[in-house]
CSV table of C-alpha atoms and ligand atoms in Angstrom, one decimal:
chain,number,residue,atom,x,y,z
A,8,UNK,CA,111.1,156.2,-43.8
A,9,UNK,CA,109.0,153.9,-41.2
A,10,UNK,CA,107.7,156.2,-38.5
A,11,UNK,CA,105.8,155.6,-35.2
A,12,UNK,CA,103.7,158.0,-33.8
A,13,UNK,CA,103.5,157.3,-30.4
A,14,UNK,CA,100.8,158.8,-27.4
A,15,UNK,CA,97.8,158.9,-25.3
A,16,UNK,CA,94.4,158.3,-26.7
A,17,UNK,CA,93.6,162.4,-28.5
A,18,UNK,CA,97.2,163.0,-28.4
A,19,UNK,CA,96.7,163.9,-32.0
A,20,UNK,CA,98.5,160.8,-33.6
A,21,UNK,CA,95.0,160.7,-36.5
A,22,UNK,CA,95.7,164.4,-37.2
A,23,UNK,CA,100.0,164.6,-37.6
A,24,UNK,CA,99.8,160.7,-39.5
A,25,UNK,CA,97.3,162.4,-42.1
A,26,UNK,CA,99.7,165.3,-42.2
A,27,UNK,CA,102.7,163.2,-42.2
A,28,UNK,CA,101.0,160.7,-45.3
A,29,UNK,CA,100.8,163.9,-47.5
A,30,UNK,CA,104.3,165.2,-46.4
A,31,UNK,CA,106.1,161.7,-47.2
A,32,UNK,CA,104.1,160.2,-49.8
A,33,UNK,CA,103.4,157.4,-47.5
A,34,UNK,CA,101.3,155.4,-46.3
A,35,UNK,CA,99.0,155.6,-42.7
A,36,UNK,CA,98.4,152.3,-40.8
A,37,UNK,CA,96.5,152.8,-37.7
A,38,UNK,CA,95.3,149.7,-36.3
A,39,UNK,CA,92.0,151.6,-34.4
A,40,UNK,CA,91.2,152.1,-38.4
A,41,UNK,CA,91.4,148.4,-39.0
A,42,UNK,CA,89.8,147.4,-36.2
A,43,UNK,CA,86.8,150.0,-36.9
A,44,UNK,CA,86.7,149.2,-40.6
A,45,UNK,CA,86.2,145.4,-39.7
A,46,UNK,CA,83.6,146.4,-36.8
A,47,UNK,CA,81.5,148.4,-39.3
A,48,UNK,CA,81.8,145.6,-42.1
A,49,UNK,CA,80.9,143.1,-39.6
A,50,UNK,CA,84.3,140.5,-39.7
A,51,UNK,CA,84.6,137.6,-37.4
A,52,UNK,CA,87.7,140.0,-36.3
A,53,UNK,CA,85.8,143.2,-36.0
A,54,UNK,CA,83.4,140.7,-33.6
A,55,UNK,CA,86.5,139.8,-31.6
A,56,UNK,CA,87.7,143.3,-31.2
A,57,UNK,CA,84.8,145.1,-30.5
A,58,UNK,CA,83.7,144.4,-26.9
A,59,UNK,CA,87.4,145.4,-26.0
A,60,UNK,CA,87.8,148.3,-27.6
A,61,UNK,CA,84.0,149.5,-26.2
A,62,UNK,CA,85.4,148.5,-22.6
A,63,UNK,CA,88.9,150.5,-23.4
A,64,UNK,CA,91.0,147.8,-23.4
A,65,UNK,CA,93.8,146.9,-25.8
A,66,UNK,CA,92.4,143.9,-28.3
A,67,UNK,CA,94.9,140.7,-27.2
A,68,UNK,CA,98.1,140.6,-28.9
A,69,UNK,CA,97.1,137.4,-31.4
A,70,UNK,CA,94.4,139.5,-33.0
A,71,UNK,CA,96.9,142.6,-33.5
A,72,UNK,CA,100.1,141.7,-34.7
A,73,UNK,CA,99.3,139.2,-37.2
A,74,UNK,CA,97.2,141.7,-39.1
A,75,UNK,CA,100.0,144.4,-38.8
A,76,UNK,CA,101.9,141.9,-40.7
A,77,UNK,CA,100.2,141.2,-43.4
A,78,UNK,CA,98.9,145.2,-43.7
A,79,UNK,CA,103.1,145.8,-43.7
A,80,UNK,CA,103.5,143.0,-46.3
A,81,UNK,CA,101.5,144.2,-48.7
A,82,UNK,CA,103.0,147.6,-48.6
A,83,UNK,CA,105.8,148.7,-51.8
A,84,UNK,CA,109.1,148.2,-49.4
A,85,UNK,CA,110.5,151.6,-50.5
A,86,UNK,CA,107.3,153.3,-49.5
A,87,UNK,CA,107.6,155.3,-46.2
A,88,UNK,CA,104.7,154.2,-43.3
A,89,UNK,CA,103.5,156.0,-40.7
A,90,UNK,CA,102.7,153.9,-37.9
A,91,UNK,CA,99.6,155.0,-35.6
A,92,UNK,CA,98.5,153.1,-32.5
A,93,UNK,CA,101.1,150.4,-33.0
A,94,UNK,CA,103.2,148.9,-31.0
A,95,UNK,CA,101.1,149.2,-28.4
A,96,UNK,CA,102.7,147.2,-25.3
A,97,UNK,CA,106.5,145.7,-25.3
A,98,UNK,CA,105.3,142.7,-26.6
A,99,UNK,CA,104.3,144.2,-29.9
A,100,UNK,CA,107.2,146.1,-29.9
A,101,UNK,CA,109.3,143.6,-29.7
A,102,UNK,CA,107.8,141.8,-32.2
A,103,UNK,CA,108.0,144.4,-34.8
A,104,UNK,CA,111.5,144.9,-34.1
A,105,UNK,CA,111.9,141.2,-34.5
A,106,UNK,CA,109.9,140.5,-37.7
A,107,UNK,CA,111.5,143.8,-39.1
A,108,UNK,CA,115.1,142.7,-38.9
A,109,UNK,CA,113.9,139.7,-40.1
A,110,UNK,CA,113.1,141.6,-43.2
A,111,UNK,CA,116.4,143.4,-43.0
A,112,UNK,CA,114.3,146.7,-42.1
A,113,UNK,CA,114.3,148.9,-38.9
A,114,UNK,CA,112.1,151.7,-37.8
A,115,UNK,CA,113.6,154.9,-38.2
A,116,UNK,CA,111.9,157.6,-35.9
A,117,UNK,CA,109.7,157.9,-33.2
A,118,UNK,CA,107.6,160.6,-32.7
A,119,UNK,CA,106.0,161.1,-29.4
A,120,UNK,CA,102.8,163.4,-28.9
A,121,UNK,CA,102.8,165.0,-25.1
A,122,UNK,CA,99.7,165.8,-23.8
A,123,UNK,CA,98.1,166.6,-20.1
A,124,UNK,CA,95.0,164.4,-19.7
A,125,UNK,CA,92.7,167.3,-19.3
A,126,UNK,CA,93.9,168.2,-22.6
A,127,UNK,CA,92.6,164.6,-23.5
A,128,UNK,CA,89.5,165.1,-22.0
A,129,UNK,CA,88.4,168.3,-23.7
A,130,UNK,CA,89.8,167.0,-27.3
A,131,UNK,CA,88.2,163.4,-27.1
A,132,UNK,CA,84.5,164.9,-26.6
A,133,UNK,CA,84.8,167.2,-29.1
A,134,UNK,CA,86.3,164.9,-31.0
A,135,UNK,CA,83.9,164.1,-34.7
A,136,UNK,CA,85.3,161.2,-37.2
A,137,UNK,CA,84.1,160.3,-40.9
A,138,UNK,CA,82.8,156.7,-40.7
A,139,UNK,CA,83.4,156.5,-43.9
A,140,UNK,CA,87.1,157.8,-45.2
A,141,UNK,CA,88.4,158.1,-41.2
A,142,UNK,CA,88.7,161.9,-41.3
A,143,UNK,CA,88.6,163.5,-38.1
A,144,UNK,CA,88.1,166.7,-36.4
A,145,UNK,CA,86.9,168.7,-33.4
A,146,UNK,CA,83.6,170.9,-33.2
A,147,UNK,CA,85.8,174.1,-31.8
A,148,UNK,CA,89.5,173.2,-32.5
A,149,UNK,CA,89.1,171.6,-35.9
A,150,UNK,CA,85.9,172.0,-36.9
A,151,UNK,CA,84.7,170.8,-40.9
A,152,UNK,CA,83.8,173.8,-43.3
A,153,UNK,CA,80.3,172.2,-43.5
A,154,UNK,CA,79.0,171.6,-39.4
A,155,UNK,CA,78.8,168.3,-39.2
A,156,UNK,CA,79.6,166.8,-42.6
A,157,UNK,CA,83.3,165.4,-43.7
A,158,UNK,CA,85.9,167.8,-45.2
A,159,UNK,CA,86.5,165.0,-47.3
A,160,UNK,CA,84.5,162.7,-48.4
A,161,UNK,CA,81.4,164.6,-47.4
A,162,UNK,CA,79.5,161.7,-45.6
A,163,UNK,CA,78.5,163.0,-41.9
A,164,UNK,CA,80.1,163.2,-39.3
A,165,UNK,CA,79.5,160.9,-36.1
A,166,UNK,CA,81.3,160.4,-32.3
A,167,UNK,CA,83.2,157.4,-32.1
A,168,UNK,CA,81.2,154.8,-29.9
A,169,UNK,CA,84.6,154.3,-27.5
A,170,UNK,CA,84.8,158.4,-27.1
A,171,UNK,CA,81.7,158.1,-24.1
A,172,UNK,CA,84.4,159.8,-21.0
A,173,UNK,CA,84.1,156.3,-18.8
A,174,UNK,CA,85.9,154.6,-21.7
A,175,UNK,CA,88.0,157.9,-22.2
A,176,UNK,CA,89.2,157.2,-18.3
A,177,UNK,CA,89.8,153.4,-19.1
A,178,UNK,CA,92.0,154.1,-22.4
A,179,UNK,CA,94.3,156.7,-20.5
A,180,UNK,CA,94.5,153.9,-17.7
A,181,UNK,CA,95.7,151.1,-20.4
A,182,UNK,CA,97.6,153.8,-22.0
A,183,UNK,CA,99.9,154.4,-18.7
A,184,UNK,CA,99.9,150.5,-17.6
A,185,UNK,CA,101.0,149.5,-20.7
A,186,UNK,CA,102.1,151.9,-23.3
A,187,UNK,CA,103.8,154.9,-21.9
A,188,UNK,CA,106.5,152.0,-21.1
A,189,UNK,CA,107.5,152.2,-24.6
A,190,UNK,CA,108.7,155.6,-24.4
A,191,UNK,CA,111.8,154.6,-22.4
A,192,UNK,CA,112.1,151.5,-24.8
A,193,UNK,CA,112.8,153.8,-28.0
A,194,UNK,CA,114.4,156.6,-26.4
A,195,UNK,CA,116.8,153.4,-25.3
A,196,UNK,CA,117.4,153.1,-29.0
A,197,UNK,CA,117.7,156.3,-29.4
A,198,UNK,CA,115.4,157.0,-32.1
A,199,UNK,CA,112.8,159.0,-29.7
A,200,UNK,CA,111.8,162.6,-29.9
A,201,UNK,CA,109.1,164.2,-28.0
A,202,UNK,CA,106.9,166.9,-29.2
A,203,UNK,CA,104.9,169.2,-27.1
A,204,UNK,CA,101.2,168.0,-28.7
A,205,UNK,CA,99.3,170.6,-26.9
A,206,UNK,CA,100.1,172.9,-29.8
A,207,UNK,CA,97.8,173.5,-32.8
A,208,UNK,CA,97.9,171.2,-35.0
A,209,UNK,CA,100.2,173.0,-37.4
A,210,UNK,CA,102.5,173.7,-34.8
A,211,UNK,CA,102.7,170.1,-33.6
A,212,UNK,CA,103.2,169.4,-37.8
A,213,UNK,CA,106.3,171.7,-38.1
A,214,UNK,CA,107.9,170.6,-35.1
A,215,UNK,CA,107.6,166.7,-36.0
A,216,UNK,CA,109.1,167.9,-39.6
A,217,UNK,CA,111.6,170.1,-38.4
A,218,UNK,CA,112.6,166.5,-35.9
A,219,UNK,CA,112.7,163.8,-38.7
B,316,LIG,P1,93.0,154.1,-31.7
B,316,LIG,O1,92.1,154.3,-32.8
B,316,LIG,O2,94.5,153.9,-32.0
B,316,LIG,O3,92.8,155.3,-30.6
B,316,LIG,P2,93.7,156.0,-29.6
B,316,LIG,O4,95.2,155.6,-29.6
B,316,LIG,O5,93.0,156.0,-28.3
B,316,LIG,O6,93.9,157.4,-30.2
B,316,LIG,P3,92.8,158.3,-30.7
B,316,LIG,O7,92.3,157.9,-32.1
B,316,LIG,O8,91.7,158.4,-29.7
B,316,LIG,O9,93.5,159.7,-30.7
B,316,LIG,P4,94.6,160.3,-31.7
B,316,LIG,O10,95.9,160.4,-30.9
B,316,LIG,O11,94.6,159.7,-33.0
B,316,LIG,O12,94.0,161.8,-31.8
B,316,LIG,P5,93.2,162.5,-33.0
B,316,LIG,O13,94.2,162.9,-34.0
B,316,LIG,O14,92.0,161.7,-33.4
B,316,LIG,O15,92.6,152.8,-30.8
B,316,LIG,C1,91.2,152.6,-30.4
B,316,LIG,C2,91.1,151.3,-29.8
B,316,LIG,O16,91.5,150.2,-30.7
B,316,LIG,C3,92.0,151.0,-28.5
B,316,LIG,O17,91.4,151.5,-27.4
B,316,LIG,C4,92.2,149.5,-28.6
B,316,LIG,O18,91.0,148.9,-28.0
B,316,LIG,C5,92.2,149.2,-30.1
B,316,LIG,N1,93.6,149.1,-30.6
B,316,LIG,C6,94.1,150.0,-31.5
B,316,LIG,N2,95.4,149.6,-31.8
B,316,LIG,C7,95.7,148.6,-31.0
B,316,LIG,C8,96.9,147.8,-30.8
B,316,LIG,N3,98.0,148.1,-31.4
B,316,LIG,N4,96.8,146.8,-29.9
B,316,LIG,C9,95.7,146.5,-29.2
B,316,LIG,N5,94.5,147.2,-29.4
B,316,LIG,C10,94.5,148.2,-30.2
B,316,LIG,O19,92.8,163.8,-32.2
B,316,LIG,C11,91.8,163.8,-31.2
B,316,LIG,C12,90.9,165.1,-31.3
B,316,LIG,O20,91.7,166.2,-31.0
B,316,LIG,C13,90.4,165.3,-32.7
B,316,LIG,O21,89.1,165.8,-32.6
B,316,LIG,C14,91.3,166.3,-33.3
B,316,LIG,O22,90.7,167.1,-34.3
B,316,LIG,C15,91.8,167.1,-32.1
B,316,LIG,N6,93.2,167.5,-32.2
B,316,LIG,C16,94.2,166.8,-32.7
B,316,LIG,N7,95.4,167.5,-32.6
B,316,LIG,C17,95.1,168.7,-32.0
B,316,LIG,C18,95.8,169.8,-31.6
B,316,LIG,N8,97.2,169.9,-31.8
B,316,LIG,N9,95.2,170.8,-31.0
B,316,LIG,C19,93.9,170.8,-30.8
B,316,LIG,N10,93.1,169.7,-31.2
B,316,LIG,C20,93.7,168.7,-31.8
Protein backbone atom coordinates (compact mmCIF):
# COMPACT_ATOMS: atom_id res chain seq x y z
CA UNK A 1 0.00 0.00 0.00
CA UNK A 2 1.52 3.61 -0.75
CA UNK A 3 -0.25 6.06 1.59
CA UNK A 4 -0.08 9.87 1.98
CA UNK A 5 -0.72 11.49 5.00
CA UNK A 6 -1.81 14.74 4.30
CA UNK A 7 -2.24 18.10 6.83
CA UNK A 8 -1.28 21.22 8.53
CA UNK A 9 2.01 21.61 10.26
CA UNK A 10 1.15 19.44 14.14
CA UNK A 11 -1.72 17.86 12.37
CA UNK A 12 -0.24 14.72 13.76
CA UNK A 13 1.05 13.26 10.38
CA UNK A 14 4.92 12.16 12.64
CA UNK A 15 2.68 10.46 15.22
CA UNK A 16 -0.17 8.22 12.80
CA UNK A 17 3.06 7.47 9.98
CA UNK A 18 4.98 5.96 13.09
CA UNK A 19 1.77 4.18 13.99
CA UNK A 20 0.94 3.41 10.55
CA UNK A 21 5.00 1.94 9.85
CA UNK A 22 4.27 -0.61 12.70
CA UNK A 23 0.68 -1.49 11.52
CA UNK A 24 1.82 -2.10 7.73
CA UNK A 25 5.31 -3.17 7.96
CA UNK A 26 6.27 -0.26 5.93
CA UNK A 27 8.29 2.11 5.56
CA UNK A 28 8.01 6.17 6.75
CA UNK A 29 9.33 8.86 4.34
CA UNK A 30 8.93 12.29 5.64
CA UNK A 31 10.82 14.72 3.78
CA UNK A 32 11.11 17.33 7.07
CA UNK A 33 13.19 14.08 8.34
CA UNK A 34 15.45 14.29 5.28
CA UNK A 35 15.78 17.65 5.26
CA UNK A 36 16.69 17.66 9.17
CA UNK A 37 18.95 14.70 8.87
CA UNK A 38 21.05 16.51 6.18
CA UNK A 39 20.83 19.91 8.25
CA UNK A 40 22.32 18.16 11.25
CA UNK A 41 25.02 16.26 9.19
CA UNK A 42 25.89 19.38 7.51
CA UNK A 43 25.03 18.45 3.42
CA UNK A 44 25.42 20.93 0.71
CA UNK A 45 21.44 20.09 0.65
CA UNK A 46 20.77 20.46 4.33
CA UNK A 47 22.70 24.06 3.55
CA UNK A 48 20.21 24.76 0.78
CA UNK A 49 17.20 23.78 2.84
CA UNK A 50 17.87 25.26 5.92
CA UNK A 51 17.27 29.03 5.72
CA UNK A 52 13.72 28.06 4.13
CA UNK A 53 12.61 25.82 6.43
CA UNK A 54 13.80 28.33 9.49
CA UNK A 55 11.75 31.14 7.48
CA UNK A 56 8.64 28.56 7.10
CA UNK A 57 8.75 28.30 3.68
CA UNK A 58 8.52 25.24 1.48
CA UNK A 59 12.32 24.22 0.21
CA UNK A 60 11.89 24.86 -4.01
CA UNK A 61 10.61 22.07 -5.78
CA UNK A 62 14.27 21.01 -7.54
CA UNK A 63 15.68 20.25 -4.05
CA UNK A 64 12.39 18.07 -3.10
CA UNK A 65 11.38 15.84 -5.62
CA UNK A 66 14.48 14.52 -6.93
CA UNK A 67 15.43 13.18 -3.52
CA UNK A 68 11.84 11.69 -3.12
CA UNK A 69 12.82 9.76 -6.03
CA UNK A 70 15.64 8.30 -5.33
CA UNK A 71 14.45 7.68 -1.26
CA UNK A 72 11.29 5.81 -3.40
CA UNK A 73 13.80 3.93 -5.66
CA UNK A 74 15.60 2.43 -3.25
CA UNK A 75 12.64 1.07 -1.47
CA UNK A 76 11.58 -3.16 -2.01
CA UNK A 77 8.53 -2.36 -4.64
CA UNK A 78 6.21 -4.67 -2.68
CA UNK A 79 6.89 -2.78 0.56
CA UNK A 80 4.03 -0.47 1.69
CA UNK A 81 5.26 3.52 2.24
CA UNK A 82 3.79 5.93 4.24
CA UNK A 83 4.15 9.21 2.77
CA UNK A 84 4.59 12.30 5.31
CA UNK A 85 4.97 15.97 4.18
CA UNK A 86 4.94 15.00 0.55
CA UNK A 87 3.44 16.13 -2.10
CA UNK A 88 3.43 19.30 -0.88
CA UNK A 89 2.12 21.77 -3.71
CA UNK A 90 0.35 20.54 -7.12
CA UNK A 91 3.53 20.52 -8.74
CA UNK A 92 4.87 17.74 -6.66
CA UNK A 93 1.82 16.01 -6.86
CA UNK A 94 1.67 15.93 -10.12
CA UNK A 95 4.94 14.75 -10.41
CA UNK A 96 4.56 11.84 -8.21
CA UNK A 97 1.60 10.83 -10.01
CA UNK A 98 3.56 11.10 -13.16
CA UNK A 99 6.86 9.35 -12.18
CA UNK A 100 4.53 6.65 -10.47
CA UNK A 101 2.64 5.61 -13.52
CA UNK A 102 5.74 5.71 -15.05
CA UNK A 103 6.64 2.86 -12.80
CA UNK A 104 3.25 1.29 -13.36
CA UNK A 105 2.39 2.19 -9.58
CA UNK A 106 -0.36 4.52 -8.11
CA UNK A 107 -0.94 5.75 -4.73
CA UNK A 108 -3.56 4.11 -3.04
CA UNK A 109 -5.05 6.24 -0.05
CA UNK A 110 -4.97 9.46 1.25
CA UNK A 111 -5.37 10.19 4.59
CA UNK A 112 -6.13 13.66 5.72
CA UNK A 113 -5.50 14.95 9.46
CA UNK A 114 -8.18 17.94 10.30
CA UNK A 115 -7.15 20.24 12.74
CA UNK A 116 -8.28 23.94 13.98
CA UNK A 117 -5.12 26.07 14.06
CA UNK A 118 -5.44 26.83 17.74
CA UNK A 119 -5.21 23.15 18.03
CA UNK A 120 -1.83 23.74 16.02
CA UNK A 121 -0.74 26.26 18.12
CA UNK A 122 -1.00 24.48 21.52
CA UNK A 123 0.49 21.08 19.92
CA UNK A 124 3.49 22.71 18.02
CA UNK A 125 4.94 24.37 21.47
CA UNK A 126 4.58 21.59 23.24
CA UNK A 127 5.81 19.83 20.73
CA UNK A 128 9.64 17.72 21.86
CA UNK A 129 11.46 15.57 19.01
CA UNK A 130 14.58 13.03 19.31
CA UNK A 131 17.40 14.62 17.24
CA UNK A 132 18.59 11.55 17.00
CA UNK A 133 15.98 8.60 15.91
CA UNK A 134 13.01 11.49 15.03
CA UNK A 135 10.73 10.38 17.84
CA UNK A 136 8.37 12.92 18.87
CA UNK A 137 6.10 13.84 21.52
CA UNK A 138 4.42 16.58 23.59
CA UNK A 139 5.24 17.65 27.30
CA UNK A 140 1.27 17.17 28.39
CA UNK A 141 -0.42 15.28 25.50
CA UNK A 142 2.42 12.75 24.75
CA UNK A 143 4.80 13.12 27.13
CA UNK A 144 8.14 10.48 27.31
CA UNK A 145 8.17 8.03 30.40
CA UNK A 146 11.60 9.78 31.29
CA UNK A 147 10.86 14.01 31.19
CA UNK A 148 12.81 15.01 28.69
CA UNK A 149 14.71 12.01 27.33
CA UNK A 150 13.49 9.76 24.11
CA UNK A 151 11.07 6.86 24.53
CA UNK A 152 13.27 5.31 22.14
CA UNK A 153 16.45 5.79 21.68
CA UNK A 154 16.98 7.54 25.00
CA UNK A 155 19.07 10.57 23.68
CA UNK A 156 17.21 13.95 24.91
CA UNK A 157 14.82 15.52 23.87
CA UNK A 158 15.07 19.11 22.16
CA UNK A 159 12.36 21.79 20.33
CA UNK A 160 12.65 21.78 16.75
CA UNK A 161 14.44 25.16 15.67
CA UNK A 162 11.35 25.91 13.03
CA UNK A 163 8.65 25.30 16.19
CA UNK A 164 9.50 29.31 17.47
CA UNK A 165 5.26 30.53 16.89
CA UNK A 166 6.44 33.33 14.20
CA UNK A 167 7.48 30.38 12.00
CA UNK A 168 4.41 28.35 13.35
CA UNK A 169 2.21 31.41 11.77
CA UNK A 170 4.36 31.30 8.51
CA UNK A 171 4.00 27.33 7.95
CA UNK A 172 0.08 27.36 8.47
CA UNK A 173 0.20 30.40 5.89
CA UNK A 174 2.31 28.13 3.17
CA UNK A 175 0.21 25.33 4.32
CA UNK A 176 -3.22 27.16 3.08
CA UNK A 177 -1.54 28.97 -0.08
CA UNK A 178 -0.27 26.01 -1.23
CA UNK A 179 -1.16 22.75 0.17
CA UNK A 180 -4.66 22.60 1.42
CA UNK A 181 -5.20 22.72 -2.54
CA UNK A 182 -4.34 19.26 -2.74
CA UNK A 183 -7.15 18.16 -0.72
CA UNK A 184 -9.60 18.83 -3.57
CA UNK A 185 -6.93 17.24 -5.95
CA UNK A 186 -7.21 13.61 -4.34
CA UNK A 187 -10.66 13.71 -3.25
CA UNK A 188 -10.91 14.43 -7.29
CA UNK A 189 -9.45 10.95 -7.61
CA UNK A 190 -11.32 9.81 -5.16
CA UNK A 191 -8.83 8.21 -2.94
CA UNK A 192 -9.36 10.96 -0.02
CA UNK A 193 -10.65 10.43 3.42
CA UNK A 194 -10.61 12.86 6.18
CA UNK A 195 -10.12 12.21 9.73
CA UNK A 196 -11.05 14.36 12.57
CA UNK A 197 -7.10 14.78 13.95
CA UNK A 198 -8.14 16.57 17.10
CA UNK A 199 -8.72 13.19 18.65
CA UNK A 200 -6.02 11.45 20.76
CA UNK A 201 -3.79 9.93 19.09
CA UNK A 202 -5.19 6.43 19.30
CA UNK A 203 -8.38 7.54 18.28
CA UNK A 204 -7.07 9.38 15.18
CA UNK A 205 -5.03 5.65 14.74
CA UNK A 206 -8.24 3.52 14.69
CA UNK A 207 -10.11 5.79 12.59
CA UNK A 208 -7.26 5.93 9.79
CA UNK A 209 -7.30 1.91 10.15
CA UNK A 210 -10.79 1.38 10.21
CA UNK A 211 -10.62 3.90 6.59
CA UNK A 212 -7.79 2.04 4.64
P1 LIG B 1 7.69 18.74 8.20
O1 LIG B 1 8.73 18.13 9.02
O2 LIG B 1 6.97 17.92 7.20
O3 LIG B 1 6.71 19.51 9.16
P2 LIG B 1 5.14 19.81 9.09
O4 LIG B 1 4.37 19.32 7.92
O5 LIG B 1 5.04 21.27 9.35
O6 LIG B 1 4.56 18.93 10.14
P3 LIG B 1 5.05 18.76 11.58
O7 LIG B 1 6.22 17.84 11.61
O8 LIG B 1 5.20 20.10 12.24
O9 LIG B 1 3.77 18.12 12.27
P4 LIG B 1 3.11 16.69 12.16
O10 LIG B 1 1.83 16.79 11.40
O11 LIG B 1 4.07 15.64 11.72
O12 LIG B 1 2.73 16.51 13.68
P5 LIG B 1 3.40 15.63 14.83
O13 LIG B 1 3.01 14.21 14.67
O14 LIG B 1 4.85 15.96 14.99
O15 LIG B 1 8.32 19.98 7.36
C1 LIG B 1 9.16 20.93 7.97
C2 LIG B 1 9.70 21.84 6.90
O16 LIG B 1 10.48 21.10 5.93
C3 LIG B 1 8.66 22.60 6.05
O17 LIG B 1 8.21 23.77 6.68
C4 LIG B 1 9.45 22.86 4.76
O18 LIG B 1 10.31 23.95 4.92
C5 LIG B 1 10.30 21.59 4.62
N1 LIG B 1 9.64 20.56 3.81
C6 LIG B 1 9.24 19.31 4.22
N2 LIG B 1 8.67 18.63 3.22
C7 LIG B 1 8.69 19.44 2.13
C8 LIG B 1 8.23 19.31 0.79
N3 LIG B 1 7.61 18.21 0.35
N4 LIG B 1 8.43 20.36 -0.05
C9 LIG B 1 9.06 21.47 0.35
N5 LIG B 1 9.50 21.68 1.62
C10 LIG B 1 9.33 20.67 2.50
O19 LIG B 1 2.57 16.21 16.07
C11 LIG B 1 2.75 17.51 16.55
C12 LIG B 1 2.69 17.52 18.10
O20 LIG B 1 1.37 17.17 18.53
C13 LIG B 1 3.62 16.47 18.74
O21 LIG B 1 4.11 17.00 19.93
C14 LIG B 1 2.70 15.26 19.01
O22 LIG B 1 3.13 14.50 20.10
C15 LIG B 1 1.35 15.94 19.29
N6 LIG B 1 0.23 15.18 18.78
C16 LIG B 1 0.17 14.45 17.62
N7 LIG B 1 -1.05 13.92 17.47
C17 LIG B 1 -1.81 14.33 18.53
C18 LIG B 1 -3.17 14.12 18.93
N8 LIG B 1 -3.99 13.38 18.19
N9 LIG B 1 -3.59 14.70 20.07
C19 LIG B 1 -2.76 15.44 20.80
N10 LIG B 1 -1.46 15.68 20.51
C20 LIG B 1 -0.99 15.13 19.37
Amino acid sequence: MKLILLGPPGAGKGTQAEKLTKYLTGLHVSTGDIFRYNIKNNTELGKKAKSYMDSGKLVPDELTIDLVWDKLDSIDKDKSIILDGFPRNLSQAKALDEGLKQRNDKIDKVINIAVDDEVIIKRIAGRRVCPNCGMSFHVDNNPPKVDGICDNCKHELIQRDDDKEQTVHKRIDVYNEQTAVLIDFYKQKGILTTIDGKKSPDEVFEDITKSL
